[in-house]
Tab-separated table of C-alpha atoms in Angstrom:
chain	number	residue	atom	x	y	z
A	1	UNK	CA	0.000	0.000	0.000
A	2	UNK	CA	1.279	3.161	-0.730
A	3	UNK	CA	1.966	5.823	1.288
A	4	UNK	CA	0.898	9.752	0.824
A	5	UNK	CA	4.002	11.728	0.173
A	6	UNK	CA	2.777	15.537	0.557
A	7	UNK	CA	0.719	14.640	4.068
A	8	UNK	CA	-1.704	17.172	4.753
A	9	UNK	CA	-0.611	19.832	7.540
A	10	UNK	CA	-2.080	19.457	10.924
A	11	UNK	CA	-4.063	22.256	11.983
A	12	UNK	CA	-2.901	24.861	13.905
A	13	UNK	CA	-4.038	24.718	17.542
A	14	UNK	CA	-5.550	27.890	19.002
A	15	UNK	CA	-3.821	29.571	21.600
A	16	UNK	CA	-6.079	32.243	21.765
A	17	UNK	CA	-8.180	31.387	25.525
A	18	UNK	CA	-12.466	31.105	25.542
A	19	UNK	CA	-12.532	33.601	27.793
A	20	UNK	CA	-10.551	37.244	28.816
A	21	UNK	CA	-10.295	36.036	32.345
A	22	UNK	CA	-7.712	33.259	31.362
A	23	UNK	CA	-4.717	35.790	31.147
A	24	UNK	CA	-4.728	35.708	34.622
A	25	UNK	CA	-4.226	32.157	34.860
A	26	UNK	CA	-0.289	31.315	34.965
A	27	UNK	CA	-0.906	27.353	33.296
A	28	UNK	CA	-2.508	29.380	30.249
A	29	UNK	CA	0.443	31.062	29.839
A	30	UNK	CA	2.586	27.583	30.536
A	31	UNK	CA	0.093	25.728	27.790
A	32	UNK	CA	0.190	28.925	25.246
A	33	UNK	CA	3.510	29.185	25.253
A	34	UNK	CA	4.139	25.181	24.264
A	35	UNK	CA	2.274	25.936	21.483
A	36	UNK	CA	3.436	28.751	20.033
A	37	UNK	CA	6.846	30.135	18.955
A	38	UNK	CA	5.915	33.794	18.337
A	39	UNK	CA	3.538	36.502	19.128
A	40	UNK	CA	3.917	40.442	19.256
A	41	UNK	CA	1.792	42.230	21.403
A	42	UNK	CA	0.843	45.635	20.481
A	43	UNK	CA	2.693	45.569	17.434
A	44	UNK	CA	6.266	44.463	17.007
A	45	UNK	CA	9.391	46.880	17.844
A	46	UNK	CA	9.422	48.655	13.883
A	47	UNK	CA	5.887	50.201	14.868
A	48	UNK	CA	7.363	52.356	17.837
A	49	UNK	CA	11.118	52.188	17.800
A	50	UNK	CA	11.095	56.027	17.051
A	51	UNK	CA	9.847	56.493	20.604
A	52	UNK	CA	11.593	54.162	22.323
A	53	UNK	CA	15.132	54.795	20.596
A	54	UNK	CA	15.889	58.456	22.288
A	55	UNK	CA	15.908	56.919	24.845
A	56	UNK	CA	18.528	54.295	24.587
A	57	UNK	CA	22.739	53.568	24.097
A	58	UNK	CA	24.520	50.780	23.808
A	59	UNK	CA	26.197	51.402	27.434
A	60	UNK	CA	22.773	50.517	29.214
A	61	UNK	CA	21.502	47.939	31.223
A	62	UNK	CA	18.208	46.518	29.912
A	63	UNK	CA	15.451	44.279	31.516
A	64	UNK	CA	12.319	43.244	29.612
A	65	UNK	CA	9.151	42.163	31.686
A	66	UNK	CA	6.682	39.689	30.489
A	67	UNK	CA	9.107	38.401	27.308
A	68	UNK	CA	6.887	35.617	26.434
A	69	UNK	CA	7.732	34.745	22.934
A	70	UNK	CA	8.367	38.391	21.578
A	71	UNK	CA	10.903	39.320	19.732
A	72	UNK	CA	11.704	42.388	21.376
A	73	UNK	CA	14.780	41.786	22.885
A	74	UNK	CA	16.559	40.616	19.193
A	75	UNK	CA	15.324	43.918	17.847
A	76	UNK	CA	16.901	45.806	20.773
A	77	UNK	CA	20.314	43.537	20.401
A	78	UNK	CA	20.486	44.105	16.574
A	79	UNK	CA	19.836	48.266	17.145
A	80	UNK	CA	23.254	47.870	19.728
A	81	UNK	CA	21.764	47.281	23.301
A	82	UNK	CA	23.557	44.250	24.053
A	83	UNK	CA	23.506	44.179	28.112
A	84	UNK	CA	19.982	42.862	27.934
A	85	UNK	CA	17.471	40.605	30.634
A	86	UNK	CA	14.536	39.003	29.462
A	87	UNK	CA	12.514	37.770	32.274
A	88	UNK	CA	8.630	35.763	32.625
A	89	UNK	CA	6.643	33.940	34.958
A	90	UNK	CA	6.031	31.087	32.823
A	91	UNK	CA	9.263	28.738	32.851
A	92	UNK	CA	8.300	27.477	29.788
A	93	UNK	CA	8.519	30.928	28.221
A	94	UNK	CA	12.408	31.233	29.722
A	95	UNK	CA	13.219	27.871	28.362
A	96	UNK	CA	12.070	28.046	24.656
A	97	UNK	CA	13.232	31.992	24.975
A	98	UNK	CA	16.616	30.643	25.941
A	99	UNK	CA	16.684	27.892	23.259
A	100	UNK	CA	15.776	30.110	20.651
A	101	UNK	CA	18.363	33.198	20.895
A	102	UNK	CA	21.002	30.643	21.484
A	103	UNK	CA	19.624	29.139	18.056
A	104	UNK	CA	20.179	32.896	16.872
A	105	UNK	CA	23.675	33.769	18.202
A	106	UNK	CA	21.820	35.777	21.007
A	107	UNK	CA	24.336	34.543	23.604
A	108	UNK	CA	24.666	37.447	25.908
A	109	UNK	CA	21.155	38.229	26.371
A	110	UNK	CA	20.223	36.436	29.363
A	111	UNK	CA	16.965	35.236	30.051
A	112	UNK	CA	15.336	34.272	33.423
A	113	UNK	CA	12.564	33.247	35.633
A	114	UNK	CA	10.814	36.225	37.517
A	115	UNK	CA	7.604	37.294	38.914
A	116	UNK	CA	7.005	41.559	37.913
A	117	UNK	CA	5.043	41.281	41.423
A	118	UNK	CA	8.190	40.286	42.871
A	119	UNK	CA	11.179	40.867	41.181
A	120	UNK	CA	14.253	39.427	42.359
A	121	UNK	CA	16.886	42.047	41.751
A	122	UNK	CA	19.359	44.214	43.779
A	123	UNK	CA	18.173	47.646	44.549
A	124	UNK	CA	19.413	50.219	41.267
A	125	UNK	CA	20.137	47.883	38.811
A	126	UNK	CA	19.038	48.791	35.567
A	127	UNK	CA	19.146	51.517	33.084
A	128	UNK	CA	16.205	50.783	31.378
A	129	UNK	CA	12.952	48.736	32.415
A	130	UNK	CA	10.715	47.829	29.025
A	131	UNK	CA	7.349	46.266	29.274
A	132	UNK	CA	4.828	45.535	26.354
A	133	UNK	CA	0.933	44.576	27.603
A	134	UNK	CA	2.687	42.709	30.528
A	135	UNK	CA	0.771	45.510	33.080
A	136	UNK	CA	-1.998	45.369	31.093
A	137	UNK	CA	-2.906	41.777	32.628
A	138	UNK	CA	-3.030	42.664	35.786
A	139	UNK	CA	-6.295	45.214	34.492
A	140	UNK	CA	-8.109	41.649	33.604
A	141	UNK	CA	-11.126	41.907	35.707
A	142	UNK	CA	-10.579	45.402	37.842
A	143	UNK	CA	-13.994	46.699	37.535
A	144	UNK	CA	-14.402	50.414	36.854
A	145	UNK	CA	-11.645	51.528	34.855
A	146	UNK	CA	-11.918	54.870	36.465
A	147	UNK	CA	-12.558	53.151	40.088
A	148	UNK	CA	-9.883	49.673	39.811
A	149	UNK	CA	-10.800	47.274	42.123
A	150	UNK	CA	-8.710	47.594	45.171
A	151	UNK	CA	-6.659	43.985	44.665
A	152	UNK	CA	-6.126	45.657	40.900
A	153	UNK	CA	-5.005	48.536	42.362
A	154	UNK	CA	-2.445	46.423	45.353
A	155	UNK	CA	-0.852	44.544	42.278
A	156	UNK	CA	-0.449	47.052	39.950
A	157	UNK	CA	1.359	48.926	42.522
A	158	UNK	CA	3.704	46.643	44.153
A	159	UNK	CA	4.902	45.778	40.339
A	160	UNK	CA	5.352	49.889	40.038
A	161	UNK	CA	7.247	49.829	43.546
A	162	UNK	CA	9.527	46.997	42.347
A	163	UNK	CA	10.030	48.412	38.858
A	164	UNK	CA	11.087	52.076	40.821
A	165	UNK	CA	13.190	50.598	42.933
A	166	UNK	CA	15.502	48.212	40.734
A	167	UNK	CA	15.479	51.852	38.281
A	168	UNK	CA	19.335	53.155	38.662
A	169	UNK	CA	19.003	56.999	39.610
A	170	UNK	CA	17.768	58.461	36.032
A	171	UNK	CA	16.528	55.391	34.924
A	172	UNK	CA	14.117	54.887	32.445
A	173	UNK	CA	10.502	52.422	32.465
A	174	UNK	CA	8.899	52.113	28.869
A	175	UNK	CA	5.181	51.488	29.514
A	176	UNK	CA	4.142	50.065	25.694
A	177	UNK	CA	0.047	49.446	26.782
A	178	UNK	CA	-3.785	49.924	25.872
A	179	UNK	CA	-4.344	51.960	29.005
A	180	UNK	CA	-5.287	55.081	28.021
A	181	UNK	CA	-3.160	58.089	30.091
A	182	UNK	CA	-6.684	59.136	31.835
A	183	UNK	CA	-6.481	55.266	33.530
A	184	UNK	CA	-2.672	54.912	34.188
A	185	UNK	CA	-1.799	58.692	35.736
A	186	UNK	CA	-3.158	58.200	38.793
A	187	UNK	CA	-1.037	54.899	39.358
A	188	UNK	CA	2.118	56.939	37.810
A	189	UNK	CA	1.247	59.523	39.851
A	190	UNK	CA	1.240	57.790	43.436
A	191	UNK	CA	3.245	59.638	45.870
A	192	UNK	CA	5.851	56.697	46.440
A	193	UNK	CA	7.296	57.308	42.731
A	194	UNK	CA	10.037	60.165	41.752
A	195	UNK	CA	9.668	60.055	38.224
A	196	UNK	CA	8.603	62.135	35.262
A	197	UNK	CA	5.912	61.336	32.757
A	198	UNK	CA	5.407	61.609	29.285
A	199	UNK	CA	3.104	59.609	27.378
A	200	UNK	CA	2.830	59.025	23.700
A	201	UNK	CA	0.667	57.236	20.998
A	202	UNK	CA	1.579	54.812	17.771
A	203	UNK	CA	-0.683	52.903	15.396
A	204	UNK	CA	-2.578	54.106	12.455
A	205	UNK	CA	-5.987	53.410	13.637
A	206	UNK	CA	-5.794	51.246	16.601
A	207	UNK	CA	-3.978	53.384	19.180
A	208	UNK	CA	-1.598	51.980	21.718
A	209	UNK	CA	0.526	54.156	24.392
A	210	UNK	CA	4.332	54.564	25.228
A	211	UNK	CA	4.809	55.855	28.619
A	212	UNK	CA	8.101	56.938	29.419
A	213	UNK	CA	8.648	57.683	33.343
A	214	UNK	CA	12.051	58.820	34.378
A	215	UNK	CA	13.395	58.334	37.731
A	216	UNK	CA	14.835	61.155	39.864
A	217	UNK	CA	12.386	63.940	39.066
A	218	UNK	CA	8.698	63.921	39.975
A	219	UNK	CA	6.086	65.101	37.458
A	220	UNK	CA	3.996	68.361	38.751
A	221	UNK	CA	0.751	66.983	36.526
A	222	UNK	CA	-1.183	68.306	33.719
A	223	UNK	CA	-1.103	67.850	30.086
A	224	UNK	CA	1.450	65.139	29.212
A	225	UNK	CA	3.453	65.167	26.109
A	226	UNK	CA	1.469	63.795	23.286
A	227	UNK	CA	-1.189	62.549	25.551
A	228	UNK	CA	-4.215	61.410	24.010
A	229	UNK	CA	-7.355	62.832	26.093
A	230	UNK	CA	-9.944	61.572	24.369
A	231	UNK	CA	-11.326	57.999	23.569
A	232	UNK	CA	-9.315	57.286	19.320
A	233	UNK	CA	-12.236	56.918	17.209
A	234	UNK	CA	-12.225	53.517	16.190
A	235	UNK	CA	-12.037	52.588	12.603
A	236	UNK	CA	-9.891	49.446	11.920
A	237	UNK	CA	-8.473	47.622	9.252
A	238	UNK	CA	-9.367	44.009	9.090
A	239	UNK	CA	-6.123	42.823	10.038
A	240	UNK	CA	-6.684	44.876	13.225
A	241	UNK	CA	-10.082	43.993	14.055
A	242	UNK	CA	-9.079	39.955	13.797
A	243	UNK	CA	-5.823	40.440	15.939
A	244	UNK	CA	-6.148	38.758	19.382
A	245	UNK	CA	-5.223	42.891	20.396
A	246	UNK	CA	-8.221	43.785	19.614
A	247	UNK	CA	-9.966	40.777	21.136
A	248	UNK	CA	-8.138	41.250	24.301
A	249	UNK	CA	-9.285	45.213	24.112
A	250	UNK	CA	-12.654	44.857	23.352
A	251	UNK	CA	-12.813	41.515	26.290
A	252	UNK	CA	-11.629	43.612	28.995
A	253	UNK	CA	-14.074	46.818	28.689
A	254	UNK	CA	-17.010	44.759	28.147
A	255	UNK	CA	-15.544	42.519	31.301
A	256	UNK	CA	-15.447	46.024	33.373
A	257	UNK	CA	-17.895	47.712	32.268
């Protein structure tokens, strides 16, 4: 009996979870991340490397947040940042993370296990602290985005507090989000943090924030460099309205609201 020489591909399993609420749940993470080598979050690094490039040199210490299975860190390596830390909760992010910039050549970006709630780091570390929809998570399921529940409110600040604290003086976090600058001021703002704030916006429909906060000088308020005020109209391309951005958007208001 013969046998078929051009098999048929298996399908692709979905990663994407039944419900919002699931990005919450570290073994989705664990079971996503077996199953799929890539995903960019709110666009990949070519979309807002003009905001996030002023800000670096190739003398400065970076950690990522949340790497999951971006590609981030390579694009940050190939535009000369070479002291580099990717860090995620899920170990099975780390591994295949590790596995797959040693693959590369990627062999001085280190790569590690790490909870943002609790990160386990020497005080001053870092030049630069980058984060793409990582903080976004912990908004799954905080109620009134103008009124966060008060756990949503705990976590988000103890990751700000640890973030602040492993900053070097002058240090810089990169806040790539949803959150709109009316819902992430206040936490910016909290008393505990001595840093500056500007926001800005990317995205040609679809907008997503950079928030830049620099350590060692406190923000007095008001209007924020290129801060969007108002809700972006929305009026997406079809690419953007089937991207699991979009999905994960439109989940959590109608999940808050």
């Amino acid at each position: 009996m013969g046998t078929n020489q051009n098999p048929e591909p298996k399908p692709k399993k979905s990663v994407a979870p039944s419900s919002v609420s699931a990005y919450v749940d570290p073994s989705y993470w664990d079971e996503r991340f077996s199953n799929e080598e890539h995903y960019e979050w709110l666009k990949d690094y070519s979309q807002f490397r003009h905001l996030v490039q002023p800000h670096l040199n190739p003398t400065l210490s970076v950690l990522e947040l949340g790497c999951g299975n971006s590609r981030l860190s390579e694009e940050l390596y190939r535009d000369g940042i070479t002291n580099i830390t990717c860090s995620d909760l899920s170990p099975i992010a780390v591994e295949n993370k590790q596995k797959q910039l040693l693959s590369k050549g990627f062999k001085e970006i280190k790569v590690l296990q790490a909870d943002m709630l609790d990160l386990p780091f020497s005080n001053e570390c870092f030049d630069i602290i980058i984060e793409k929809g990582t903080m976004d998570v912990l908004f799954v399921d905080s109620g009134d985005p103008w009124k966060p529940k008060p756990a949503t409110v705990t976590k988000v600040m103890k990751m700000l507090k640890g973030v602040h604290r492993v900053l070097k003086p002058d240090g810089i976090f990169i806040s790539i989000s949803f959150g709109q600058p009316h819902f992430r001021r206040p936490f910016f703002y909290a008393p505990e943090f001595s840093w500056s704030f500007e926001s800005n916006t990317f995205g040609e429909a679809f907008h997503y924030f950079v928030y830049s906060l620099k350590k060692g000088k406190r923000s007095l308020g008001g209007k924020e460099t290129g801060e969007l005020l108002k809700t972006p109209s929305i009026s997406l391309y079809q690419d953007e309205l089937e991207s699991e951005d979009y999905i994960f958007r439109t989940n959590i208001d109608e999940l808050n609201s």
